[in-house]
Short mmCIF file of C-alpha atoms in Angstrom, two decimals:
data_model
loop_
_atom_site.label_atom_id
_atom_site.label_comp_id
_atom_site.label_asym_id
_atom_site.label_seq_id
_atom_site.Cartn_x
_atom_site.Cartn_y
_atom_site.Cartn_z
CA UNK A 1 -82.55 -55.72 3.51
CA UNK A 2 -82.47 -51.83 3.39
CA UNK A 3 -80.32 -50.47 0.79
CA UNK A 4 -78.22 -47.01 1.28
CA UNK A 5 -76.66 -44.68 -0.77
CA UNK A 6 -72.90 -45.16 -0.60
CA UNK A 7 -71.69 -41.90 -0.97
CA UNK A 8 -68.75 -42.33 1.17
CA UNK A 9 -66.39 -39.77 3.22
CA UNK A 10 -63.92 -41.49 4.76
CA UNK A 11 -60.28 -41.46 5.78
CA UNK A 12 -57.95 -41.34 2.71
CA UNK A 13 -56.04 -44.53 4.42
CA UNK A 14 -59.15 -46.72 4.45
CA UNK A 15 -60.00 -46.70 1.11
CA UNK A 16 -58.38 -45.86 -2.17
CA UNK A 17 -60.40 -43.57 -4.64
CA UNK A 18 -62.53 -45.68 -7.02
CA UNK A 19 -61.99 -48.45 -5.19
CA UNK A 20 -62.84 -51.92 -7.01
CA UNK A 21 -64.14 -54.35 -4.26
CA UNK A 22 -64.34 -58.17 -5.17
CA UNK A 23 -66.37 -60.69 -3.54
CA UNK A 24 -67.18 -63.92 -4.02
CA UNK A 25 -70.70 -63.99 -5.63
CA UNK A 26 -71.42 -67.88 -6.30
CA UNK A 27 -69.41 -71.25 -6.09
CA UNK A 28 -67.73 -72.88 -2.98
CA UNK A 29 -64.42 -73.13 -4.51
CA UNK A 30 -64.64 -76.97 -4.42
CA UNK A 31 -65.41 -78.40 -8.03
CA UNK A 32 -68.73 -79.95 -8.17
CA UNK A 33 -71.99 -79.13 -9.89
CA UNK A 34 -74.29 -78.44 -6.72
CA UNK A 35 -77.40 -75.72 -7.31
CA UNK A 36 -77.65 -73.44 -4.38
CA UNK A 37 -77.35 -70.38 -2.84
CA UNK A 38 -74.14 -68.28 -3.05
CA UNK A 39 -70.93 -69.88 -2.11
CA UNK A 40 -73.23 -73.32 -1.31
CA UNK A 41 -73.40 -73.95 -5.08
CA UNK A 42 -70.30 -75.34 -7.00
CA UNK A 43 -69.18 -75.25 -10.86
CA UNK A 44 -66.53 -76.98 -12.72
CA UNK A 45 -64.26 -74.84 -15.00
CA UNK A 46 -66.49 -71.89 -15.58
CA UNK A 47 -65.65 -70.12 -18.63
CA UNK A 48 -68.31 -67.34 -20.45
CA UNK A 49 -70.65 -65.46 -18.61
CA UNK A 50 -73.31 -62.90 -19.79
CA UNK A 51 -76.21 -61.44 -18.25
CA UNK A 52 -80.24 -60.91 -19.45
CA UNK A 53 -82.28 -57.57 -19.12
CA UNK A 54 -83.17 -58.98 -15.66
CA UNK A 55 -79.75 -58.85 -14.24
CA UNK A 56 -79.32 -63.10 -14.31
CA UNK A 57 -76.28 -64.29 -14.86
CA UNK A 58 -75.68 -67.08 -17.27
CA UNK A 59 -72.00 -69.13 -17.00
CA UNK A 60 -71.04 -71.91 -19.55
CA UNK A 61 -69.80 -74.29 -17.12
CA UNK A 62 -67.15 -75.76 -19.11
CA UNK A 63 -66.16 -79.00 -16.89
CA UNK A 64 -69.84 -79.53 -16.38
CA UNK A 65 -71.08 -79.46 -19.74
CA UNK A 66 -74.26 -77.18 -18.56
CA UNK A 67 -75.46 -73.67 -19.04
CA UNK A 68 -76.31 -72.38 -15.51
CA UNK A 69 -78.53 -69.62 -14.34
CA UNK A 70 -77.86 -67.37 -11.41
CA UNK A 71 -80.24 -64.85 -10.00
CA UNK A 72 -79.42 -61.31 -8.88
CA UNK A 73 -79.39 -62.42 -5.61
CA UNK A 74 -77.08 -65.23 -6.27
CA UNK A 75 -79.22 -68.28 -6.56
CA UNK A 76 -77.71 -70.95 -8.59
CA UNK A 77 -79.52 -73.48 -11.02
CA UNK A 78 -79.11 -75.74 -13.70
CA UNK A 79 -80.56 -73.92 -16.77
CA UNK A 80 -79.71 -76.66 -19.25
CA UNK A 81 -77.55 -79.46 -19.70
CA UNK A 82 -77.42 -82.88 -18.61
CA UNK A 83 -73.83 -82.87 -17.07
CA UNK A 84 -72.20 -85.43 -19.45
CA UNK A 85 -70.92 -84.27 -22.58
CA UNK A 86 -73.06 -84.85 -25.81
CA UNK A 87 -74.86 -83.16 -28.70
CA UNK A 88 -78.49 -83.73 -27.72
CA UNK A 89 -81.10 -80.95 -28.68
CA UNK A 90 -84.20 -81.23 -26.26
CA UNK A 91 -85.15 -79.17 -23.38
CA UNK A 92 -83.53 -78.00 -20.35
CA UNK A 93 -81.38 -80.96 -18.39
CA UNK A 94 -82.35 -83.67 -21.16
CA UNK A 95 -80.11 -81.49 -23.88
CA UNK A 96 -76.51 -82.07 -23.82
CA UNK A 97 -73.47 -80.41 -24.49
CA UNK A 98 -69.56 -80.82 -24.60
CA UNK A 99 -67.25 -78.06 -23.07
CA UNK A 100 -69.42 -75.35 -23.69
CA UNK A 101 -67.12 -71.87 -23.53
CA UNK A 102 -69.25 -68.49 -24.73
CA UNK A 103 -72.63 -67.44 -23.89
CA UNK A 104 -74.56 -64.50 -24.96
CA UNK A 105 -78.35 -63.37 -24.67
CA UNK A 106 -80.79 -61.27 -27.18
CA UNK A 107 -83.68 -59.05 -26.31
CA UNK A 108 -85.78 -61.81 -26.35
CA UNK A 109 -84.20 -63.96 -23.52
CA UNK A 110 -83.09 -66.31 -26.15
CA UNK A 111 -79.52 -67.44 -25.05
CA UNK A 112 -76.81 -68.69 -27.66
CA UNK A 113 -73.72 -71.20 -26.59
CA UNK A 114 -70.34 -71.47 -28.23
CA UNK A 115 -70.45 -75.35 -27.61
CA UNK A 116 -67.15 -75.72 -28.38
CA UNK A 117 -65.80 -79.34 -28.16
CA UNK A 118 -69.17 -79.98 -30.39
CA UNK A 119 -67.93 -77.27 -32.85
CA UNK A 120 -71.79 -75.93 -32.96
CA UNK A 121 -73.67 -72.82 -31.81
CA UNK A 122 -76.71 -73.76 -30.03
CA UNK A 123 -79.70 -71.73 -29.14
CA UNK A 124 -81.65 -71.74 -25.97
CA UNK A 125 -85.34 -70.59 -25.55
CA UNK A 126 -86.23 -68.59 -22.44
CA UNK A 127 -88.23 -71.54 -21.73
CA UNK A 128 -84.64 -73.95 -22.03
CA UNK A 129 -85.26 -75.48 -25.20
CA UNK A 130 -82.26 -76.14 -26.94
CA UNK A 131 -81.56 -76.35 -30.37
CA UNK A 132 -78.39 -76.48 -32.74
CA UNK A 133 -78.46 -73.15 -34.72
CA UNK A 134 -75.37 -73.61 -36.69
CA UNK A 135 -72.36 -75.87 -37.28
CA UNK A 136 -72.48 -79.80 -38.70
CA UNK A 137 -70.39 -80.67 -35.93
CA UNK A 138 -67.54 -81.69 -38.26
CA UNK A 139 -64.34 -79.50 -37.75
CA UNK A 140 -64.00 -76.78 -40.87
CA UNK A 141 -64.23 -73.52 -41.74
CA UNK A 142 -67.25 -73.63 -44.15
CA UNK A 143 -69.65 -70.92 -44.60
CA UNK A 144 -73.00 -71.83 -45.24
CA UNK A 145 -76.82 -72.29 -43.59
CA UNK A 146 -77.27 -73.75 -40.09
CA UNK A 147 -76.20 -77.27 -39.85
CA UNK A 148 -74.43 -76.79 -43.57
CA UNK A 149 -71.78 -74.22 -42.10
CA UNK A 150 -68.70 -75.54 -39.82
CA UNK A 151 -66.38 -74.23 -36.95
CA UNK A 152 -63.55 -75.21 -35.21
CA UNK A 153 -63.77 -74.86 -31.71
CA UNK A 154 -65.87 -71.86 -31.46
CA UNK A 155 -65.33 -69.93 -28.28
CA UNK A 156 -66.38 -66.37 -27.80
CA UNK A 157 -69.78 -65.28 -28.85
CA UNK A 158 -71.68 -61.78 -29.02
CA UNK A 159 -74.48 -60.10 -30.71
CA UNK A 160 -75.35 -57.01 -32.03
CA UNK A 161 -78.31 -54.68 -32.31
CA UNK A 162 -79.64 -56.35 -35.31
CA UNK A 163 -79.53 -59.50 -33.65
CA UNK A 164 -76.16 -61.00 -36.03
CA UNK A 165 -74.17 -63.23 -33.88
CA UNK A 166 -70.22 -62.87 -34.17
CA UNK A 167 -67.92 -65.82 -32.90
CA UNK A 168 -64.38 -65.99 -32.10
CA UNK A 169 -63.63 -69.12 -34.21
CA UNK A 170 -60.48 -70.20 -32.16
CA UNK A 171 -58.58 -72.96 -34.08
CA UNK A 172 -59.70 -71.40 -37.59
CA UNK A 173 -58.51 -68.26 -36.58
CA UNK A 174 -61.12 -66.13 -38.09
CA UNK A 175 -64.03 -64.12 -36.73
CA UNK A 176 -67.40 -65.50 -38.09
CA UNK A 177 -70.82 -63.78 -38.65
CA UNK A 178 -74.50 -65.37 -38.32
CA UNK A 179 -77.19 -63.82 -39.17
CA UNK A 180 -80.78 -64.36 -37.33
CA UNK A 181 -81.70 -66.52 -40.41
CA UNK A 182 -78.42 -68.74 -39.40
CA UNK A 183 -76.38 -67.73 -42.66
CA UNK A 184 -72.65 -67.96 -41.78
CA UNK A 185 -70.31 -65.78 -43.30
CA UNK A 186 -66.56 -65.29 -42.56
CA UNK A 187 -66.59 -61.70 -40.97
CA UNK A 188 -62.61 -61.04 -40.61
CA UNK A 189 -59.67 -63.51 -40.77
CA UNK A 190 -57.85 -65.17 -43.23
CA UNK A 191 -57.45 -68.44 -41.08
CA UNK A 192 -53.83 -68.45 -41.14
CA UNK A 193 -52.35 -67.55 -37.80
CA UNK A 194 -51.00 -63.80 -37.63
CA UNK A 195 -51.74 -60.59 -36.35
CA UNK A 196 -51.91 -58.42 -39.99
CA UNK A 197 -53.89 -55.44 -39.39
CA UNK A 198 -56.21 -55.09 -42.43
CA UNK A 199 -59.88 -55.08 -43.85
CA UNK A 200 -62.02 -58.44 -44.00
CA UNK A 201 -60.28 -61.68 -44.74
CA UNK A 202 -56.93 -60.08 -45.71
CA UNK A 203 -56.50 -59.59 -41.55
CA UNK A 204 -54.99 -62.08 -39.35
CA UNK A 205 -55.47 -63.46 -35.88
CA UNK A 206 -53.84 -65.55 -33.67
CA UNK A 207 -55.91 -67.81 -31.48
CA UNK A 208 -59.22 -65.56 -30.87
CA UNK A 209 -61.00 -66.54 -27.85
CA UNK A 210 -63.14 -63.42 -26.29
CA UNK A 211 -65.39 -60.99 -28.12
CA UNK A 212 -67.63 -58.32 -27.73
CA UNK A 213 -69.39 -55.13 -28.97
CA UNK A 214 -69.57 -51.61 -27.99
CA UNK A 215 -72.39 -48.94 -28.08
CA UNK A 216 -71.15 -47.73 -31.75
CA UNK A 217 -70.64 -51.46 -33.21
CA UNK A 218 -67.20 -51.72 -32.80
CA UNK A 219 -65.78 -55.17 -31.89
CA UNK A 220 -62.98 -56.09 -29.41
CA UNK A 221 -61.66 -59.62 -29.72
CA UNK A 222 -58.81 -61.23 -27.38
CA UNK A 223 -56.26 -63.19 -28.89
CA UNK A 224 -52.85 -64.64 -27.58
CA UNK A 225 -51.05 -61.85 -26.42
CA UNK A 226 -53.40 -58.63 -28.00
CA UNK A 227 -56.67 -56.96 -27.88
CA UNK A 228 -57.83 -56.62 -31.58
CA UNK A 229 -60.52 -54.13 -32.87
CA UNK A 230 -62.72 -54.47 -35.58
CA UNK A 231 -65.00 -51.73 -37.16
CA UNK A 232 -68.44 -52.43 -38.24
CA UNK A 233 -66.94 -52.21 -41.62
CA UNK A 234 -64.44 -54.92 -41.11
CA UNK A 235 -61.26 -53.07 -40.88
CA UNK A 236 -59.04 -54.72 -38.37
CA UNK A 237 -56.49 -53.15 -35.84
CA UNK A 238 -54.32 -53.83 -32.75
CA UNK A 239 -55.66 -51.72 -30.02
CA UNK A 240 -53.69 -52.85 -27.54
CA UNK A 241 -50.85 -55.38 -26.87
CA UNK A 242 -47.11 -55.58 -27.56
CA UNK A 243 -47.75 -59.26 -29.34
CA UNK A 244 -45.48 -60.76 -26.56
CA UNK A 245 -46.52 -61.70 -23.04
CA UNK A 246 -46.41 -59.40 -19.98
CA UNK A 247 -48.18 -57.28 -18.05
CA UNK A 248 -47.29 -53.81 -18.46
CA UNK A 249 -49.98 -51.05 -18.17
CA UNK A 250 -49.42 -48.54 -20.58
CA UNK A 251 -50.99 -47.09 -23.94
CA UNK A 252 -51.89 -49.25 -26.81
CA UNK A 253 -49.30 -51.43 -28.29
CA UNK A 254 -46.82 -50.42 -25.68
CA UNK A 255 -48.97 -52.42 -22.94
CA UNK A 256 -48.66 -55.80 -22.52
CA UNK A 257 -51.41 -59.20 -21.59
CA UNK A 258 -50.76 -62.61 -21.22
CA UNK A 259 -53.38 -64.89 -22.80
CA UNK A 260 -56.53 -62.62 -22.24
CA UNK A 261 -59.55 -64.29 -22.51
CA UNK A 262 -62.95 -62.57 -21.70
CA UNK A 263 -63.83 -59.24 -22.76
CA UNK A 264 -66.50 -56.89 -22.05
CA UNK A 265 -67.42 -52.96 -22.31
CA UNK A 266 -69.38 -50.53 -20.19
CA UNK A 267 -71.57 -47.50 -21.51
CA UNK A 268 -68.83 -45.27 -21.66
CA UNK A 269 -66.48 -47.19 -24.17
CA UNK A 270 -64.27 -48.51 -21.54
CA UNK A 271 -63.02 -52.13 -22.16
CA UNK A 272 -62.21 -54.77 -19.44
CA UNK A 273 -60.43 -57.89 -19.98
CA UNK A 274 -59.89 -61.31 -17.84
CA UNK A 275 -56.04 -61.32 -18.44
CA UNK A 276 -55.95 -64.78 -17.84
CA UNK A 277 -52.29 -65.72 -17.75
CA UNK A 278 -51.51 -62.72 -15.23
CA UNK A 279 -54.45 -63.41 -13.23
CA UNK A 280 -55.85 -60.03 -13.63
CA UNK A 281 -58.48 -58.08 -14.68
CA UNK A 282 -57.23 -55.00 -16.79
CA UNK A 283 -59.13 -52.01 -17.95
CA UNK A 284 -58.43 -49.99 -21.49
CA UNK A 285 -60.12 -46.52 -21.67
CA UNK A 286 -61.46 -45.67 -25.53
CA UNK A 287 -58.21 -43.82 -26.07
CA UNK A 288 -56.42 -46.95 -25.35
CA UNK A 289 -54.81 -46.58 -21.85
CA UNK A 290 -54.43 -49.81 -20.12
CA UNK A 291 -54.14 -50.36 -16.30
CA UNK A 292 -54.72 -53.01 -13.83
CA UNK A 293 -58.57 -52.79 -12.37
CA UNK A 294 -58.27 -55.74 -10.08
CA UNK A 295 -55.83 -58.16 -8.93
CA UNK A 296 -52.58 -59.11 -7.22
CA UNK A 297 -50.89 -61.11 -10.41
CA UNK A 298 -50.57 -64.22 -7.89
CA UNK A 299 -52.76 -67.23 -8.65
CA UNK A 300 -55.04 -67.45 -5.75
CA UNK A 301 -58.72 -66.50 -4.85
CA UNK A 302 -59.02 -63.77 -2.51
CA UNK A 303 -61.67 -61.48 -2.00
CA UNK A 304 -60.34 -57.66 -1.18
CA UNK A 305 -59.81 -54.17 -3.18
CA UNK A 306 -58.16 -53.78 -6.12
CA UNK A 307 -55.02 -55.47 -6.67
CA UNK A 308 -55.43 -56.62 -2.93
CA UNK A 309 -57.54 -59.11 -4.08
CA UNK A 310 -56.41 -62.21 -6.32
CA UNK A 311 -57.67 -64.27 -9.33
CA UNK A 312 -57.04 -67.72 -10.37
CA UNK A 313 -57.21 -67.75 -14.38
CA UNK A 314 -60.24 -65.65 -15.03
CA UNK A 315 -61.99 -66.56 -18.11
CA UNK A 316 -65.10 -65.16 -18.76
CA UNK A 317 -66.64 -61.35 -17.92
CA UNK A 318 -69.57 -59.75 -18.02
CA UNK A 319 -71.24 -56.19 -16.93
CA UNK A 320 -74.15 -55.46 -15.81
CA UNK A 321 -76.60 -52.41 -15.49
CA UNK A 322 -74.96 -51.14 -12.56
CA UNK A 323 -71.33 -51.12 -13.89
CA UNK A 324 -70.50 -54.18 -11.38
CA UNK A 325 -68.34 -56.59 -13.37
CA UNK A 326 -68.75 -60.92 -13.35
CA UNK A 327 -65.64 -62.80 -13.62
CA UNK A 328 -65.51 -66.60 -14.30
CA UNK A 329 -62.63 -67.94 -12.45
CA UNK A 330 -61.45 -71.18 -14.46
CA UNK A 331 -59.42 -72.62 -11.47
CA UNK A 332 -61.14 -71.40 -8.58
CA UNK A 333 -64.52 -72.89 -9.70
CA UNK A 334 -66.17 -69.59 -8.78
CA UNK A 335 -67.98 -66.82 -10.14
CA UNK A 336 -66.48 -63.21 -8.78
CA UNK A 337 -68.21 -59.78 -8.53
CA UNK A 338 -65.91 -56.34 -9.00
CA UNK A 339 -68.15 -53.58 -7.60
CA UNK A 340 -66.72 -50.11 -8.02
CA UNK A 341 -67.14 -47.89 -5.06
CA UNK A 342 -66.36 -44.16 -5.79
CA UNK A 343 -65.33 -42.37 -2.42
CA UNK A 344 -64.44 -38.63 -1.86
CA UNK A 345 -61.21 -38.36 0.09
CA UNK A 346 -61.05 -35.29 2.06
CA UNK A 347 -58.77 -34.58 5.17
CA UNK A 348 -60.89 -35.49 7.97
CA UNK A 349 -58.52 -37.35 10.02
CA UNK A 350 -58.77 -35.03 13.37
CA UNK A 351 -62.84 -34.94 12.96
CA UNK A 352 -63.22 -38.94 12.63
CA UNK A 353 -66.16 -40.10 15.15
CA UNK A 354 -65.77 -43.77 14.40
CA UNK A 355 -62.55 -46.11 15.06
CA UNK A 356 -62.96 -49.99 14.42
CA UNK A 357 -60.61 -52.51 15.61
CA UNK A 358 -59.44 -55.52 14.66
CA UNK A 359 -59.59 -54.60 11.08
CA UNK A 360 -60.08 -57.57 9.78
CA UNK A 361 -61.59 -59.44 11.82
CA UNK A 362 -63.32 -62.68 11.59
CA UNK A 363 -65.69 -62.48 14.93
CA UNK A 364 -65.65 -59.39 17.29
CA UNK A 365 -65.45 -56.05 15.98
CA UNK A 366 -64.85 -53.19 18.30
CA UNK A 367 -66.35 -50.14 17.33
CA UNK A 368 -65.62 -46.95 19.47
CA UNK A 369 -67.16 -43.58 18.95
CA UNK A 370 -66.39 -39.89 20.26
CA UNK A 371 -69.89 -38.93 20.08
CA UNK A 372 -73.31 -41.24 20.69
CA UNK A 373 -74.23 -42.26 17.30
CA UNK A 374 -76.31 -44.92 15.66
CA UNK A 375 -73.72 -47.20 13.34
CA UNK A 376 -75.19 -49.03 10.21
CA UNK A 377 -72.79 -52.00 8.86
CA UNK A 378 -73.52 -51.93 4.75
CA UNK A 379 -71.87 -54.57 2.60
CA UNK A 380 -70.84 -53.64 -1.08
CA UNK A 381 -74.19 -53.61 -2.41
CA UNK A 382 -75.61 -51.23 -0.42
CA UNK A 383 -77.42 -53.63 1.78
CA UNK A 384 -77.74 -52.20 5.25
CA UNK A 385 -76.78 -55.88 7.30
CA UNK A 386 -76.80 -54.45 10.89
CA UNK A 387 -77.86 -51.38 12.97
CA UNK A 388 -76.74 -50.30 16.46
CA UNK A 389 -76.44 -47.48 18.79
CA UNK A 390 -73.20 -46.94 20.17
CA UNK A 391 -71.78 -45.12 23.19
CA UNK A 392 -68.16 -45.04 23.68
CA UNK A 393 -66.58 -48.41 22.98
CA UNK A 394 -68.79 -51.52 22.35
CA UNK A 395 -68.17 -54.95 20.83
CA UNK A 396 -70.06 -56.43 18.08
CA UNK A 397 -70.39 -59.88 17.22
CA UNK A 398 -70.05 -60.27 13.53
CA UNK A 399 -69.26 -64.05 12.89
CA UNK A 400 -72.35 -64.40 11.31
CA UNK A 401 -71.39 -62.26 8.21
CA UNK A 402 -69.97 -63.90 5.15
CA UNK A 403 -66.57 -63.01 4.36
CA UNK A 404 -65.73 -59.72 2.22
CA UNK A 405 -65.70 -56.01 2.44
CA UNK A 406 -67.98 -53.90 4.35
CA UNK A 407 -68.25 -50.28 5.78
CA UNK A 408 -69.31 -48.98 9.11
CA UNK A 409 -71.29 -45.22 8.64
CA UNK A 410 -71.81 -43.37 11.63
CA UNK A 411 -75.54 -41.32 11.84
CA UNK A 412 -73.82 -38.33 13.47
CA UNK A 413 -71.03 -37.51 10.55
CA UNK A 414 -72.10 -39.82 7.85
CA UNK A 415 -68.71 -40.84 7.31
CA UNK A 416 -68.01 -44.46 6.64
CA UNK A 417 -64.86 -46.70 7.11
CA UNK A 418 -63.87 -50.08 5.60
CA UNK A 419 -63.43 -53.29 7.50
CA UNK A 420 -62.95 -56.73 6.05
CA UNK A 421 -64.69 -59.72 7.78
CA UNK A 422 -62.18 -62.69 7.64
#
């Protein structure tokens, strides 16, 4: 479809400045394992998400014991995994996983999986060949090489630019490092549950789940109620969180979280957190300022803008090359997408050319213009889904559009107004 640049000047009441538009990228919301396009596909308790250089999204489909792949246009396939729990090294759907949680991808297109219930780190080549990269399968915290090492419910996983893998080893309360040769060491954490800020194994964690790395080589870890930071030299500090459950937006340790899980960073150094227990997506600036990026806090699965949208136990989160976020909704069995749209707000109410009603609508949208214009209906990806010349009042059938947020832009003024298709 035709793409248009959304530099939108709109009525202040129509859209907030820097709005976060939440849509359903894939998943019907009904538990299942169907491959297909967008909402025709299904997942069971999706957890970790990551993306590759081609903007494909990979999902640790925990309840299906599979790794799913979603193309940039939303087509879902099974990349690897038979669908029943096991620990078989093989190719594609002949391989078996057991409750995978974390995924990350390297520059060569190899995927690494925190195969949680197998206590292993698995590797999947771009051709779908699955091998055990590290972990004996027995619970433990032994440092060693390959299957000579042991883990205890590894959860989050990420890569640095040198190809080293870092793992949030959940029940061991430690962060592990794995070199490209498969050598496993303990990077940080004493192994005892706690919140001590210190260096390396003198620090302590309380159920680390998510892990990501920023452009400077610093790591961010989600644990029970905090976000911790680890420098490349292993110095651990509490970046945000009071240590108790809550949902307070504030700075650093004055802010509160409730079982945060997934975490990722953008190119500007902002951190995004899937705040699972609060059913929200939180944003943390490099200075530690925490805000609610999207989500009302209600446990549901409503598409919308900012805090008018809702999530149901968001788990994994990743970011693409355009700054859009992908969120794995654990209990709604969906992958949601968050697109940030910057709008320039000006006082143009007296000069607005287009009116739309009812808004939202499920079928007929009335569009009225003061002066003849060609209008375009644009989705949040910038795709023009409909164009039509309007004189006066016209009725437009939008029943065939997918539910979500759209914009109506007229050719005369260039102004745009948001409407929601139910």
